[in-house]
Amino acid sequence: QVPLVESGGGSVQSGGSLRLSCTISAYTYSTYCLAWFRQAPGKEREGIAIISGMGNKNYADSVKGRFTISQDNAKAALDLQMNNLKPEDTAMYYCAASGYSACYSSSISYLRPQNFAYWGQGTQVTVSS
């Protein structure tokens, strides 16, 4: 599979915004589930947003109302718009594609690392207070 590559991370003050992007050329016009995860130092990797193969979206409670996941097949991009950032959002952010090419679940319970087989290298987001 073509690698996933994230971009757009950086440092921002609390209340600011960032937009992350992930190249998904191998997954456009497909029914893979695509998702964003994050991992802070000393913590487990956390699923925060998912788009199912049918285009349904869901978010973890920790980011609901502040983050928006979107998929642009024409640009082969999976984006994550992050608004009203908080210091607790500081983490390495990863995009991921499901292990199954026919993935129709947008359930938060599906948003676990073991359900995703393809990963980007990550991009760092740092939010200062």
PDB file of C-alpha atoms in Angstrom, residues 4-100:
ATOM      1  CA  LEU A   4       0.080   7.697   4.414  1.00  0.00           C
ATOM      2  CA  VAL A   5       1.872  11.006   5.011  1.00  0.00           C
ATOM      3  CA  GLU A   6       0.677  13.622   7.492  1.00  0.00           C
ATOM      4  CA  SER A   7       1.455  17.337   7.400  1.00  0.00           C
ATOM      5  CA  GLY A   8       0.303  20.536   9.058  1.00  0.00           C
ATOM      6  CA  GLY A   9       1.386  20.069  12.650  1.00  0.00           C
ATOM      7  CA  GLY A  10       3.034  22.804  14.646  1.00  0.00           C
ATOM      8  CA  SER A  11       2.854  24.948  17.740  1.00  0.00           C
ATOM      9  CA  VAL A  12      -0.108  27.144  18.618  1.00  0.00           C
ATOM     10  CA  GLN A  13      -1.475  28.956  21.637  1.00  0.00           C
ATOM     11  CA  SER A  14      -4.536  27.796  23.514  1.00  0.00           C
ATOM     12  CA  GLY A  15      -7.691  28.742  21.605  1.00  0.00           C
ATOM     13  CA  GLY A  16      -5.926  28.656  18.256  1.00  0.00           C
ATOM     14  CA  SER A  17      -6.502  26.479  15.206  1.00  0.00           C
ATOM     15  CA  LEU A  18      -4.529  24.079  13.041  1.00  0.00           C
ATOM     16  CA  ARG A  19      -5.401  22.019   9.993  1.00  0.00           C
ATOM     17  CA  LEU A  20      -3.759  18.634   9.530  1.00  0.00           C
ATOM     18  CA  SER A  21      -3.696  16.866   6.188  1.00  0.00           C
ATOM     19  CA  CYS A  22      -2.888  13.287   5.185  1.00  0.00           C
ATOM     20  CA  THR A  23      -2.233  11.992   1.690  1.00  0.00           C
ATOM     21  CA  ILE A  24      -4.508   9.061   0.971  1.00  0.00           C
ATOM     22  CA  SER A  25      -3.898   8.357  -2.707  1.00  0.00           C
ATOM     23  CA  ALA A  26      -4.274   4.609  -2.225  1.00  0.00           C
ATOM     24  CA  TYR A  27      -7.619   4.992  -0.471  1.00  0.00           C
ATOM     25  CA  THR A  28      -9.600   7.471  -2.551  1.00  0.00           C
ATOM     26  CA  TYR A  29     -12.910   6.283  -3.982  1.00  0.00           C
ATOM     27  CA  SER A  30     -12.693   3.210  -1.776  1.00  0.00           C
ATOM     28  CA  THR A  31     -14.600   1.863   1.204  1.00  0.00           C
ATOM     29  CA  TYR A  32     -11.763   1.813   3.705  1.00  0.00           C
ATOM     30  CA  CYS A  33     -12.409   3.487   7.037  1.00  0.00           C
ATOM     31  CA  LEU A  34     -10.055   6.430   7.555  1.00  0.00           C
ATOM     32  CA  ALA A  35      -9.277   7.936  10.913  1.00  0.00           C
ATOM     33  CA  TRP A  36      -7.158  10.266  12.992  1.00  0.00           C
ATOM     34  CA  PHE A  37      -5.467   9.117  16.177  1.00  0.00           C
ATOM     35  CA  ARG A  38      -3.234  10.914  18.629  1.00  0.00           C
ATOM     36  CA  GLN A  39      -0.733   9.861  21.246  1.00  0.00           C
ATOM     37  CA  ALA A  40       0.624  11.999  24.046  1.00  0.00           C
ATOM     38  CA  PRO A  41       3.835  11.046  25.885  1.00  0.00           C
ATOM     39  CA  GLY A  42       3.203   8.240  28.355  1.00  0.00           C
ATOM     40  CA  LYS A  43      -0.355   7.686  27.139  1.00  0.00           C
ATOM     41  CA  GLU A  44      -2.045   5.151  24.889  1.00  0.00           C
ATOM     42  CA  ARG A  45      -2.888   5.968  21.306  1.00  0.00           C
ATOM     43  CA  GLU A  46      -6.372   7.517  21.204  1.00  0.00           C
ATOM     44  CA  GLY A  47      -8.787   7.463  18.280  1.00  0.00           C
ATOM     45  CA  ILE A  48     -10.380  10.888  17.836  1.00  0.00           C
ATOM     46  CA  ALA A  49     -12.179  10.959  14.472  1.00  0.00           C
ATOM     47  CA  ILE A  50     -13.333   8.466  11.848  1.00  0.00           C
ATOM     48  CA  ILE A  51     -14.918   8.435   8.390  1.00  0.00           C
ATOM     49  CA  SER A  52     -16.473   5.111   7.418  1.00  0.00           C
ATOM     50  CA  GLY A  53     -16.425   3.616   3.946  1.00  0.00           C
ATOM     51  CA  MET A  54     -19.919   5.050   3.509  1.00  0.00           C
ATOM     52  CA  GLY A  55     -18.786   8.548   4.527  1.00  0.00           C
ATOM     53  CA  ASN A  56     -20.313   8.592   7.990  1.00  0.00           C
ATOM     54  CA  LYS A  57     -18.313  10.529  10.568  1.00  0.00           C
ATOM     55  CA  ASN A  58     -17.889  10.257  14.301  1.00  0.00           C
ATOM     56  CA  TYR A  59     -15.738  11.863  16.973  1.00  0.00           C
ATOM     57  CA  ALA A  60     -14.402  11.106  20.413  1.00  0.00           C
ATOM     58  CA  ASP A  61     -16.049  13.155  23.154  1.00  0.00           C
ATOM     59  CA  SER A  62     -12.730  14.866  23.854  1.00  0.00           C
ATOM     60  CA  VAL A  63     -12.792  16.628  20.459  1.00  0.00           C
ATOM     61  CA  LYS A  64     -16.474  16.694  19.497  1.00  0.00           C
ATOM     62  CA  GLY A  65     -17.572  20.171  18.494  1.00  0.00           C
ATOM     63  CA  ARG A  66     -13.991  21.399  18.050  1.00  0.00           C
ATOM     64  CA  PHE A  67     -12.481  19.065  15.417  1.00  0.00           C
ATOM     65  CA  THR A  68     -13.812  18.239  11.944  1.00  0.00           C
ATOM     66  CA  ILE A  69     -12.671  15.340   9.777  1.00  0.00           C
ATOM     67  CA  SER A  70     -13.085  15.564   6.020  1.00  0.00           C
ATOM     68  CA  GLN A  71     -12.081  13.554   2.969  1.00  0.00           C
ATOM     69  CA  ASP A  72     -11.380  15.122  -0.421  1.00  0.00           C
ATOM     70  CA  ASN A  73     -10.961  12.369  -2.993  1.00  0.00           C
ATOM     71  CA  ALA A  74     -10.109  14.821  -5.780  1.00  0.00           C
ATOM     72  CA  LYS A  75      -7.140  16.008  -3.717  1.00  0.00           C
ATOM     73  CA  ALA A  76      -6.466  12.551  -2.252  1.00  0.00           C
ATOM     74  CA  ALA A  77      -6.480  14.116   1.192  1.00  0.00           C
ATOM     75  CA  LEU A  78      -7.863  13.355   4.623  1.00  0.00           C
ATOM     76  CA  ASP A  79      -7.988  16.542   6.687  1.00  0.00           C
ATOM     77  CA  LEU A  80      -8.525  17.331  10.333  1.00  0.00           C
ATOM     78  CA  GLN A  81      -9.564  20.900  11.146  1.00  0.00           C
ATOM     79  CA  MET A  82      -8.818  21.601  14.799  1.00  0.00           C
ATOM     80  CA  ASN A  83     -10.348  24.670  16.433  1.00  0.00           C
ATOM     81  CA  ASN A  84     -10.291  25.991  19.996  1.00  0.00           C
ATOM     82  CA  LEU A  85      -7.198  23.955  20.750  1.00  0.00           C
ATOM     83  CA  LYS A  86      -6.336  23.214  24.361  1.00  0.00           C
ATOM     84  CA  PRO A  87      -3.028  22.251  26.012  1.00  0.00           C
ATOM     85  CA  GLU A  88      -4.401  18.723  26.503  1.00  0.00           C
ATOM     86  CA  ASP A  89      -4.583  18.370  22.709  1.00  0.00           C
ATOM     87  CA  THR A  90      -0.781  18.310  22.628  1.00  0.00           C
ATOM     88  CA  ALA A  91       0.237  14.994  21.052  1.00  0.00           C
ATOM     89  CA  MET A  92       1.602  13.271  17.974  1.00  0.00           C
ATOM     90  CA  TYR A  93      -1.225  12.967  15.469  1.00  0.00           C
ATOM     91  CA  TYR A  94      -1.529  10.027  13.060  1.00  0.00           C
ATOM     92  CA  CYS A  95      -3.812   9.232  10.156  1.00  0.00           C
ATOM     93  CA  ALA A  96      -4.745   5.612   9.570  1.00  0.00           C
ATOM     94  CA  ALA A  97      -6.642   3.332   7.203  1.00  0.00           C
ATOM     95  CA  SER A  98      -8.575   0.253   8.235  1.00  0.00           C
ATOM     96  CA  GLY A  99      -7.247  -3.244   7.780  1.00  0.00           C
ATOM     97  CA  TYR A 100     -10.369  -4.171   5.813  1.00  0.00           C
TER      98      TYR A 100
END
